[in-house]
PDB file of C-alpha atoms in Angstrom:
ATOM      1  CA  UNK A   5     110.798 134.872 117.460  1.00 57.00           C
ATOM      2  CA  UNK A   6     112.581 132.107 119.358  1.00 62.00           C
ATOM      3  CA  UNK A   7     111.567 131.772 123.000  1.00 61.00           C
ATOM      4  CA  UNK A   8     114.647 130.998 125.100  1.00 58.00           C
ATOM      5  CA  UNK A   9     113.487 132.007 128.562  1.00 49.00           C
ATOM      6  CA  UNK A  10     111.534 128.877 129.406  1.00 51.00           C
ATOM      7  CA  UNK A  11     111.942 127.498 132.904  1.00 51.00           C
ATOM      8  CA  UNK A  12     114.511 124.674 133.184  1.00 50.00           C
ATOM      9  CA  UNK A  13     113.287 121.130 132.676  1.00 51.00           C
ATOM     10  CA  UNK A  14     111.995 120.114 136.152  1.00 51.00           C
ATOM     11  CA  UNK A  15     113.809 116.741 136.117  1.00 48.00           C
ATOM     12  CA  UNK A  16     117.161 118.526 135.902  1.00 54.00           C
ATOM     13  CA  UNK A  17     116.829 119.277 139.620  1.00 64.00           C
ATOM     14  CA  UNK A  18     116.302 115.603 140.406  1.00 68.00           C
ATOM     15  CA  UNK A  19     119.052 114.434 138.026  1.00 75.00           C
ATOM     16  CA  UNK A  20     121.398 113.049 140.717  1.00 77.00           C
ATOM     17  CA  UNK A  21     118.529 111.089 142.281  1.00 84.00           C
ATOM     18  CA  UNK A  22     117.439 109.769 138.918  1.00 86.00           C
ATOM     19  CA  UNK A  23     120.962 108.488 138.297  1.00 87.00           C
ATOM     20  CA  UNK A  24     121.123 106.706 141.663  1.00 89.00           C
ATOM     21  CA  UNK A  25     117.659 105.197 141.192  1.00 91.00           C
ATOM     22  CA  UNK A  26     118.622 104.041 137.692  1.00 92.00           C
ATOM     23  CA  UNK A  27     121.770 102.315 138.983  1.00 92.00           C
ATOM     24  CA  UNK A  28     119.886 100.624 141.850  1.00 93.00           C
ATOM     25  CA  UNK A  29     117.044  99.574 139.546  1.00 93.00           C
ATOM     26  CA  UNK A  30     119.479  98.224 136.970  1.00 92.00           C
ATOM     27  CA  UNK A  31     121.305  96.090 139.553  1.00 94.00           C
ATOM     28  CA  UNK A  32     118.034  94.631 140.880  1.00 95.00           C
ATOM     29  CA  UNK A  33     116.704  94.057 137.355  1.00 94.00           C
ATOM     30  CA  UNK A  34     119.900  92.334 136.189  1.00 93.00           C
ATOM     31  CA  UNK A  35     119.895  90.059 139.241  1.00 94.00           C
ATOM     32  CA  UNK A  36     116.253  89.102 138.649  1.00 93.00           C
ATOM     33  CA  UNK A  37     116.824  88.587 134.913  1.00 92.00           C
ATOM     34  CA  UNK A  38     119.925  86.408 135.227  1.00 92.00           C
ATOM     35  CA  UNK A  39     119.337  84.606 138.534  1.00 92.00           C
ATOM     36  CA  UNK A  40     115.815  84.933 139.957  1.00 91.00           C
ATOM     37  CA  UNK A  41     113.666  84.343 136.856  1.00 89.00           C
ATOM     38  CA  UNK A  42     113.048  80.673 136.032  1.00 89.00           C
ATOM     39  CA  UNK A  43     114.489  78.946 132.974  1.00 87.00           C
ATOM     40  CA  UNK A  44     112.147  78.786 129.975  1.00 86.00           C
ATOM     41  CA  UNK A  45     110.796  75.311 129.209  1.00 84.00           C
ATOM     42  CA  UNK A  46     111.284  75.689 125.444  1.00 84.00           C
ATOM     43  CA  UNK A  47     114.237  78.042 124.881  1.00 85.00           C
ATOM     44  CA  UNK A  48     116.221  77.301 128.030  1.00 86.00           C
ATOM     45  CA  UNK A  49     118.281  80.160 129.497  1.00 88.00           C
ATOM     46  CA  UNK A  50     118.901  82.039 126.268  1.00 90.00           C
ATOM     47  CA  UNK A  51     115.386  83.516 126.550  1.00 91.00           C
ATOM     48  CA  UNK A  52     116.839  85.761 129.317  1.00 93.00           C
ATOM     49  CA  UNK A  53     117.879  88.146 126.547  1.00 94.00           C
ATOM     50  CA  UNK A  54     114.183  89.148 126.498  1.00 92.00           C
ATOM     51  CA  UNK A  55     114.802  91.115 129.709  1.00 94.00           C
ATOM     52  CA  UNK A  56     117.036  93.598 127.894  1.00 95.00           C
ATOM     53  CA  UNK A  57     115.609  93.288 124.372  1.00 94.00           C
ATOM     54  CA  UNK A  58     111.940  94.059 125.128  1.00 93.00           C
ATOM     55  CA  UNK A  59     112.440  96.958 127.601  1.00 94.00           C
ATOM     56  CA  UNK A  60     114.891  98.638 125.212  1.00 95.00           C
ATOM     57  CA  UNK A  61     112.369  98.270 122.375  1.00 93.00           C
ATOM     58  CA  UNK A  62     109.548  99.822 124.424  1.00 92.00           C
ATOM     59  CA  UNK A  63     111.795 102.640 125.634  1.00 94.00           C
ATOM     60  CA  UNK A  64     112.863 103.325 122.041  1.00 95.00           C
ATOM     61  CA  UNK A  65     109.170 103.678 121.128  1.00 94.00           C
ATOM     62  CA  UNK A  66     108.712 106.057 124.072  1.00 96.00           C
ATOM     63  CA  UNK A  67     111.822 108.055 123.161  1.00 97.00           C
ATOM     64  CA  UNK A  68     110.663 108.566 119.579  1.00 96.00           C
ATOM     65  CA  UNK A  69     107.140 109.445 120.712  1.00 96.00           C
ATOM     66  CA  UNK A  70     108.690 112.104 122.968  1.00 97.00           C
ATOM     67  CA  UNK A  71     110.585 113.382 119.892  1.00 97.00           C
ATOM     68  CA  UNK A  72     107.214 113.639 118.132  1.00 97.00           C
ATOM     69  CA  UNK A  73     105.608 115.597 121.001  1.00 97.00           C
ATOM     70  CA  UNK A  74     108.647 117.864 121.409  1.00 97.00           C
ATOM     71  CA  UNK A  75     108.716 118.489 117.643  1.00 96.00           C
ATOM     72  CA  UNK A  76     105.080 119.561 117.750  1.00 96.00           C
ATOM     73  CA  UNK A  77     105.963 121.754 120.743  1.00 96.00           C
ATOM     74  CA  UNK A  78     108.750 123.490 118.797  1.00 95.00           C
ATOM     75  CA  UNK A  79     106.615 123.982 115.682  1.00 95.00           C
ATOM     76  CA  UNK A  80     103.757 125.361 117.793  1.00 95.00           C
ATOM     77  CA  UNK A  81     105.612 127.618 120.249  1.00 94.00           C
ATOM     78  CA  UNK A  82     109.167 128.088 118.854  1.00 92.00           C
ATOM     79  CA  UNK A  83     110.533 127.537 122.353  1.00 93.00           C
ATOM     80  CA  UNK A  84     114.128 126.288 122.188  1.00 92.00           C
ATOM     81  CA  UNK A  85     113.425 124.084 125.209  1.00 93.00           C
ATOM     82  CA  UNK A  86     111.360 121.762 123.005  1.00 95.00           C
ATOM     83  CA  UNK A  87     114.211 121.411 120.520  1.00 95.00           C
ATOM     84  CA  UNK A  88     116.553 120.415 123.355  1.00 95.00           C
ATOM     85  CA  UNK A  89     114.027 117.814 124.512  1.00 96.00           C
ATOM     86  CA  UNK A  90     113.651 116.455 120.970  1.00 96.00           C
ATOM     87  CA  UNK A  91     117.363 116.047 120.280  1.00 96.00           C
ATOM     88  CA  UNK A  92     118.009 114.533 123.722  1.00 96.00           C
ATOM     89  CA  UNK A  93     115.229 111.961 123.328  1.00 97.00           C
ATOM     90  CA  UNK A  94     116.216 111.153 119.727  1.00 97.00           C
ATOM     91  CA  UNK A  95     119.801 110.472 120.737  1.00 97.00           C
ATOM     92  CA  UNK A  96     118.809 108.147 123.589  1.00 97.00           C
ATOM     93  CA  UNK A  97     116.230 106.483 121.317  1.00 97.00           C
ATOM     94  CA  UNK A  98     118.856 105.788 118.659  1.00 97.00           C
ATOM     95  CA  UNK A  99     121.177 104.319 121.304  1.00 97.00           C
ATOM     96  CA  UNK A 100     118.416 102.051 122.656  1.00 96.00           C
ATOM     97  CA  UNK A 101     117.277 101.021 119.159  1.00 96.00           C
ATOM     98  CA  UNK A 102     120.815 100.128 118.106  1.00 96.00           C
ATOM     99  CA  UNK A 103     121.276  98.066 121.263  1.00 95.00           C
ATOM    100  CA  UNK A 104     117.970  96.202 120.992  1.00 92.00           C
ATOM    101  CA  UNK A 105     118.646  95.379 117.332  1.00 95.00           C
ATOM    102  CA  UNK A 106     122.047  93.887 118.183  1.00 96.00           C
ATOM    103  CA  UNK A 107     120.696  92.114 121.318  1.00 95.00           C
ATOM    104  CA  UNK A 108     117.884  90.713 119.153  1.00 94.00           C
ATOM    105  CA  UNK A 109     120.429  89.537 116.605  1.00 94.00           C
ATOM    106  CA  UNK A 110     122.396  87.745 119.347  1.00 95.00           C
ATOM    107  CA  UNK A 111     119.134  86.110 120.499  1.00 93.00           C
ATOM    108  CA  UNK A 112     118.197  85.169 116.927  1.00 92.00           C
ATOM    109  CA  UNK A 113     121.331  83.118 116.275  1.00 93.00           C
ATOM    110  CA  UNK A 114     120.677  80.303 118.806  1.00 92.00           C
ATOM    111  CA  UNK A 115     116.868  80.362 118.321  1.00 90.00           C
ATOM    112  CA  UNK A 116     116.406  81.006 114.573  1.00 88.00           C
ATOM    113  CA  UNK A 117     119.837  79.841 113.414  1.00 90.00           C
ATOM    114  CA  UNK A 118     120.687  83.175 111.768  1.00 91.00           C
ATOM    115  CA  UNK A 119     122.004  86.552 112.951  1.00 93.00           C
ATOM    116  CA  UNK A 120     119.697  88.456 110.583  1.00 90.00           C
ATOM    117  CA  UNK A 121     116.796  87.709 108.272  1.00 87.00           C
ATOM    118  CA  UNK A 122     114.669  89.971 106.088  1.00 90.00           C
ATOM    119  CA  UNK A 123     111.702  89.652 108.420  1.00 86.00           C
ATOM    120  CA  UNK A 124     109.075  92.469 108.495  1.00 87.00           C
ATOM    121  CA  UNK A 125     109.737  93.302 112.175  1.00 88.00           C
ATOM    122  CA  UNK A 126     113.502  93.416 111.664  1.00 91.00           C
ATOM    123  CA  UNK A 127     113.283  95.448 108.471  1.00 91.00           C
ATOM    124  CA  UNK A 128     110.802  98.017 109.857  1.00 92.00           C
ATOM    125  CA  UNK A 129     112.972  98.350 112.980  1.00 93.00           C
ATOM    126  CA  UNK A 130     116.075  98.902 110.844  1.00 94.00           C
ATOM    127  CA  UNK A 131     114.150 101.551 108.881  1.00 94.00           C
ATOM    128  CA  UNK A 132     113.148 103.245 112.165  1.00 94.00           C
ATOM    129  CA  UNK A 133     116.781 103.215 113.300  1.00 95.00           C
ATOM    130  CA  UNK A 134     117.976 104.760 110.024  1.00 95.00           C
ATOM    131  CA  UNK A 135     115.235 107.418 110.115  1.00 95.00           C
ATOM    132  CA  UNK A 136     116.331 108.669 113.528  1.00 96.00           C
ATOM    133  CA  UNK A 137     120.039 108.445 112.653  1.00 96.00           C
ATOM    134  CA  UNK A 138     119.013 110.619 109.691  1.00 95.00           C
ATOM    135  CA  UNK A 139     117.193 112.932 112.117  1.00 95.00           C
ATOM    136  CA  UNK A 140     120.430 113.446 114.074  1.00 95.00           C
ATOM    137  CA  UNK A 141     122.456 113.915 110.872  1.00 95.00           C
ATOM    138  CA  UNK A 142     119.896 116.407 109.537  1.00 93.00           C
ATOM    139  CA  UNK A 143     120.572 118.596 112.547  1.00 90.00           C
ATOM    140  CA  UNK A 144     124.178 119.059 111.470  1.00 87.00           C
ATOM    141  CA  UNK A 145     123.275 120.363 107.999  1.00 87.00           C
ATOM    142  CA  UNK A 146     122.430 123.915 109.033  1.00 81.00           C
ATOM    143  CA  UNK A 147     124.117 126.364 111.397  1.00 82.00           C
ATOM    144  CA  UNK A 148     120.965 128.471 111.636  1.00 87.00           C
ATOM    145  CA  UNK A 149     119.295 127.383 114.870  1.00 89.00           C
ATOM    146  CA  UNK A 150     115.657 128.037 113.923  1.00 91.00           C
ATOM    147  CA  UNK A 151     116.000 126.475 110.469  1.00 92.00           C
ATOM    148  CA  UNK A 152     117.736 123.405 111.872  1.00 93.00           C
ATOM    149  CA  UNK A 153     115.165 122.969 114.638  1.00 94.00           C
ATOM    150  CA  UNK A 154     112.248 123.352 112.208  1.00 94.00           C
ATOM    151  CA  UNK A 155     113.648 120.882 109.671  1.00 94.00           C
ATOM    152  CA  UNK A 156     114.352 118.361 112.436  1.00 94.00           C
ATOM    153  CA  UNK A 157     110.879 118.887 113.938  1.00 96.00           C
ATOM    154  CA  UNK A 158     109.182 118.169 110.608  1.00 96.00           C
ATOM    155  CA  UNK A 159     111.114 114.907 110.335  1.00 95.00           C
ATOM    156  CA  UNK A 160     110.369 114.149 114.004  1.00 95.00           C
ATOM    157  CA  UNK A 161     106.640 114.477 113.307  1.00 96.00           C
ATOM    158  CA  UNK A 162     106.763 112.357 110.129  1.00 94.00           C
ATOM    159  CA  UNK A 163     109.059 109.615 111.457  1.00 92.00           C
ATOM    160  CA  UNK A 164     106.747 108.703 114.350  1.00 92.00           C
ATOM    161  CA  UNK A 165     104.526 106.855 111.872  1.00 90.00           C
ATOM    162  CA  UNK A 166     107.063 104.011 111.879  1.00 89.00           C
ATOM    163  CA  UNK A 167     106.425 103.149 115.561  1.00 88.00           C
ATOM    164  CA  UNK A 168     102.986 101.491 115.044  1.00 89.00           C
ATOM    165  CA  UNK A 169     104.282  99.948 111.808  1.00 90.00           C
ATOM    166  CA  UNK A 170     107.159  98.297 113.720  1.00 85.00           C
ATOM    167  CA  UNK A 171     104.900  97.098 116.531  1.00 81.00           C
ATOM    168  CA  UNK A 172     102.091  95.788 114.320  1.00 81.00           C
ATOM    169  CA  UNK A 173     104.261  94.408 111.499  1.00 77.00           C
ATOM    170  CA  UNK A 174     104.186  90.944 113.107  1.00 71.00           C
ATOM    171  CA  UNK A 175     100.374  90.983 112.920  1.00 72.00           C
ATOM    172  CA  UNK A 176     100.063  92.503 109.446  1.00 71.00           C
ATOM    173  CA  UNK A 177     102.605  90.259 107.689  1.00 68.00           C
ATOM    174  CA  UNK A 178     103.933  86.716 107.920  1.00 67.00           C
ATOM    175  CA  UNK A 179     106.818  87.006 110.332  1.00 66.00           C
ATOM    176  CA  UNK A 180     109.468  84.777 111.857  1.00 66.00           C
ATOM    177  CA  UNK A 181     109.509  87.112 114.856  1.00 67.00           C
ATOM    178  CA  UNK A 182     107.194  86.043 117.655  1.00 69.00           C
ATOM    179  CA  UNK A 183     103.843  87.793 118.119  1.00 65.00           C
ATOM    180  CA  UNK A 184     103.443  90.377 120.928  1.00 66.00           C
ATOM    181  CA  UNK A 185     103.893  88.574 124.266  1.00 68.00           C
ATOM    182  CA  UNK A 186     102.717  91.232 126.713  1.00 65.00           C
ATOM    183  CA  UNK A 187     100.878  93.991 124.798  1.00 61.00           C
ATOM    184  CA  UNK A 188      98.415  91.628 123.124  1.00 62.00           C
ATOM    185  CA  UNK A 189      95.031  92.765 121.833  1.00 61.00           C
ATOM    186  CA  UNK A 190      92.220  91.104 123.781  1.00 61.00           C
ATOM    187  CA  UNK A 191      94.374  88.765 125.851  1.00 62.00           C
ATOM    188  CA  UNK A 192      96.446  88.511 129.011  1.00 64.00           C
ATOM    189  CA  UNK A 193     100.247  88.361 128.715  1.00 62.00           C
ATOM    190  CA  UNK A 194     101.503  84.988 127.391  1.00 67.00           C
ATOM    191  CA  UNK A 195     104.151  84.896 130.091  1.00 73.00           C
ATOM    192  CA  UNK A 196     104.648  83.112 133.411  1.00 79.00           C
ATOM    193  CA  UNK A 197     103.883  85.382 136.409  1.00 84.00           C
ATOM    194  CA  UNK A 198     107.475  85.428 137.716  1.00 88.00           C
ATOM    195  CA  UNK A 199     108.815  86.090 134.221  1.00 89.00           C
ATOM    196  CA  UNK A 200     106.243  88.865 133.795  1.00 89.00           C
ATOM    197  CA  UNK A 201     107.270  90.414 137.100  1.00 92.00           C
ATOM    198  CA  UNK A 202     110.952  90.292 136.138  1.00 93.00           C
ATOM    199  CA  UNK A 203     110.130  91.900 132.802  1.00 93.00           C
ATOM    200  CA  UNK A 204     108.142  94.603 134.623  1.00 93.00           C
ATOM    201  CA  UNK A 205     111.104  95.385 136.930  1.00 94.00           C
ATOM    202  CA  UNK A 206     113.434  95.498 133.912  1.00 95.00           C
ATOM    203  CA  UNK A 207     111.073  97.929 132.143  1.00 95.00           C
ATOM    204  CA  UNK A 208     111.050 100.176 135.243  1.00 95.00           C
ATOM    205  CA  UNK A 209     114.868 100.022 135.456  1.00 95.00           C
ATOM    206  CA  UNK A 210     115.360 100.927 131.796  1.00 95.00           C
ATOM    207  CA  UNK A 211     112.734 103.678 132.118  1.00 95.00           C
ATOM    208  CA  UNK A 212     114.803 105.196 134.938  1.00 95.00           C
ATOM    209  CA  UNK A 213     117.931 104.912 132.753  1.00 95.00           C
ATOM    210  CA  UNK A 214     116.051 106.634 129.912  1.00 96.00           C
ATOM    211  CA  UNK A 215     114.910 109.540 132.062  1.00 95.00           C
ATOM    212  CA  UNK A 216     118.349 109.887 133.689  1.00 94.00           C
ATOM    213  CA  UNK A 217     119.994 110.054 130.258  1.00 94.00           C
ATOM    214  CA  UNK A 218     117.277 112.374 128.946  1.00 95.00           C
ATOM    215  CA  UNK A 219     117.728 114.835 131.819  1.00 93.00           C
ATOM    216  CA  UNK A 220     121.523 114.786 131.514  1.00 92.00           C
ATOM    217  CA  UNK A 221     121.571 115.146 127.722  1.00 94.00           C
ATOM    218  CA  UNK A 222     118.922 117.853 127.817  1.00 94.00           C
ATOM    219  CA  UNK A 223     120.848 119.789 130.418  1.00 91.00           C
ATOM    220  CA  UNK A 224     123.943 119.720 128.168  1.00 93.00           C
ATOM    221  CA  UNK A 225     121.849 120.874 125.192  1.00 92.00           C
ATOM    222  CA  UNK A 226     120.252 123.730 127.152  1.00 92.00           C
ATOM    223  CA  UNK A 227     123.706 124.874 128.254  1.00 90.00           C
ATOM    224  CA  UNK A 228     124.897 124.737 124.629  1.00 88.00           C
ATOM    225  CA  UNK A 229     121.846 126.772 123.554  1.00 89.00           C
ATOM    226  CA  UNK A 230     122.456 129.334 126.310  1.00 88.00           C
ATOM    227  CA  UNK A 231     126.059 129.856 125.166  1.00 86.00           C
ATOM    228  CA  UNK A 232     124.958 130.094 121.540  1.00 84.00           C
ATOM    229  CA  UNK A 233     122.304 132.751 122.259  1.00 84.00           C
ATOM    230  CA  UNK A 234     124.704 134.675 124.517  1.00 84.00           C
ATOM    231  CA  UNK A 235     127.341 134.677 121.782  1.00 82.00           C
ATOM    232  CA  UNK A 236     124.811 136.081 119.325  1.00 78.00           C
ATOM    233  CA  UNK A 237     123.523 138.762 121.706  1.00 72.00           C
TER     234      UNK A 237
ATOM    235  CA  UNK B  21     126.329  74.013 132.501  1.00 70.00           C
ATOM    236  CA  UNK B  22     124.163  76.831 131.204  1.00 75.00           C
ATOM    237  CA  UNK B  23     123.318  76.371 127.561  1.00 81.00           C
ATOM    238  CA  UNK B  24     124.096  79.280 125.210  1.00 84.00           C
ATOM    239  CA  UNK B  25     125.850  81.149 128.022  1.00 89.00           C
ATOM    240  CA  UNK B  26     128.056  82.972 125.533  1.00 91.00           C
ATOM    241  CA  UNK B  27     125.034  84.499 123.785  1.00 93.00           C
ATOM    242  CA  UNK B  28     123.485  85.625 127.081  1.00 93.00           C
ATOM    243  CA  UNK B  29     126.741  87.178 128.302  1.00 94.00           C
ATOM    244  CA  UNK B  30     127.335  88.840 124.921  1.00 95.00           C
ATOM    245  CA  UNK B  31     123.864  90.446 124.935  1.00 95.00           C
ATOM    246  CA  UNK B  32     124.150  91.757 128.508  1.00 95.00           C
ATOM    247  CA  UNK B  33     127.733  93.003 128.070  1.00 95.00           C
ATOM    248  CA  UNK B  34     126.698  94.770 124.866  1.00 94.00           C
ATOM    249  CA  UNK B  35     123.690  96.487 126.466  1.00 94.00           C
ATOM    250  CA  UNK B  36     125.266  97.528 129.760  1.00 94.00           C
ATOM    251  CA  UNK B  37     128.560  98.290 128.024  1.00 95.00           C
ATOM    252  CA  UNK B  38     126.714 100.524 125.564  1.00 95.00           C
ATOM    253  CA  UNK B  39     124.956 102.312 128.415  1.00 95.00           C
ATOM    254  CA  UNK B  40     128.273 102.803 130.239  1.00 94.00           C
ATOM    255  CA  UNK B  41     129.979 104.183 127.121  1.00 96.00           C
ATOM    256  CA  UNK B  42     127.089 106.624 126.529  1.00 95.00           C
ATOM    257  CA  UNK B  43     127.262 107.709 130.178  1.00 93.00           C
ATOM    258  CA  UNK B  44     131.009 108.408 129.800  1.00 94.00           C
ATOM    259  CA  UNK B  45     130.277 110.335 126.603  1.00 94.00           C
ATOM    260  CA  UNK B  46     127.698 112.479 128.415  1.00 93.00           C
ATOM    261  CA  UNK B  47     130.124 113.163 131.250  1.00 91.00           C
ATOM    262  CA  UNK B  48     132.791 114.281 128.777  1.00 92.00           C
ATOM    263  CA  UNK B  49     130.329 116.536 126.967  1.00 90.00           C
ATOM    264  CA  UNK B  50     129.253 117.990 130.306  1.00 87.00           C
ATOM    265  CA  UNK B  51     132.889 118.658 131.211  1.00 85.00           C
ATOM    266  CA  UNK B  52     133.372 120.430 127.868  1.00 81.00           C
ATOM    267  CA  UNK B  53     130.167 122.431 128.264  1.00 72.00           C
ATOM    268  CA  UNK B  54     130.989 123.465 131.839  1.00 59.00           C
ATOM    269  CA  UNK B  55     129.170 122.306 134.940  1.00 51.00           C
ATOM    270  CA  UNK B  56     125.530 123.421 135.281  1.00 46.00           C
ATOM    271  CA  UNK B  57     124.546 121.133 138.108  1.00 44.00           C
ATOM    272  CA  UNK B  58     121.810 122.444 140.359  1.00 34.00           C
TER     273      UNK B  58
END
């Protein structure tokens, strides 16, 4: 039995405020990233790409972890609400992953001399991207709602294993990609205080963008579900 | 003269451009689905 009478996602009510906060946060973050933060002694100004690359990467991890939790929620309760949360988070996660891969590639050219290399971090990230593109494609293979949601949820639970592999690949294997700068085991961030603060503001701004997109996309999905169930009734 | 300015601009335009395009896509999907704002 599919449960469709769950209360609306609470953030839907604060959606307009989330959008405004996301825009304000993004403007402040972009100003700090491009103007306020000091120039790096080694890389010069091109390091400023870190302020979009790293937050997008972290938010992609978060988005796919939310897919994992929502997938468990669907498998456990069969509430359609969880399926809407999973597809919304997967879609935003794929967008963010695609953007941080391309931003990383643009950063790689002036620093490594190449747009792409078969580095463990890059390869595991590309695999993660393809897995979640596959997750979205899988959803279009069946018109039966429960079957589609269950198949997607199984993949959503399995695919989460790639998140720690991506993050730890630079420690497990020889990698051209730099080691973790902020989330380092047993050490403080290897980053100047003002750069760290700018990165923190950028993470907050992108987190607001993520939740604003999540609420909007989820609202559209819940509306689509409502129409589908009404048509069947 | 800022070194590698083209790379910096390209990365930021790509990211914020991508976010803007996705926002437009959501708005269009919302318009097709009918307004449910509350």
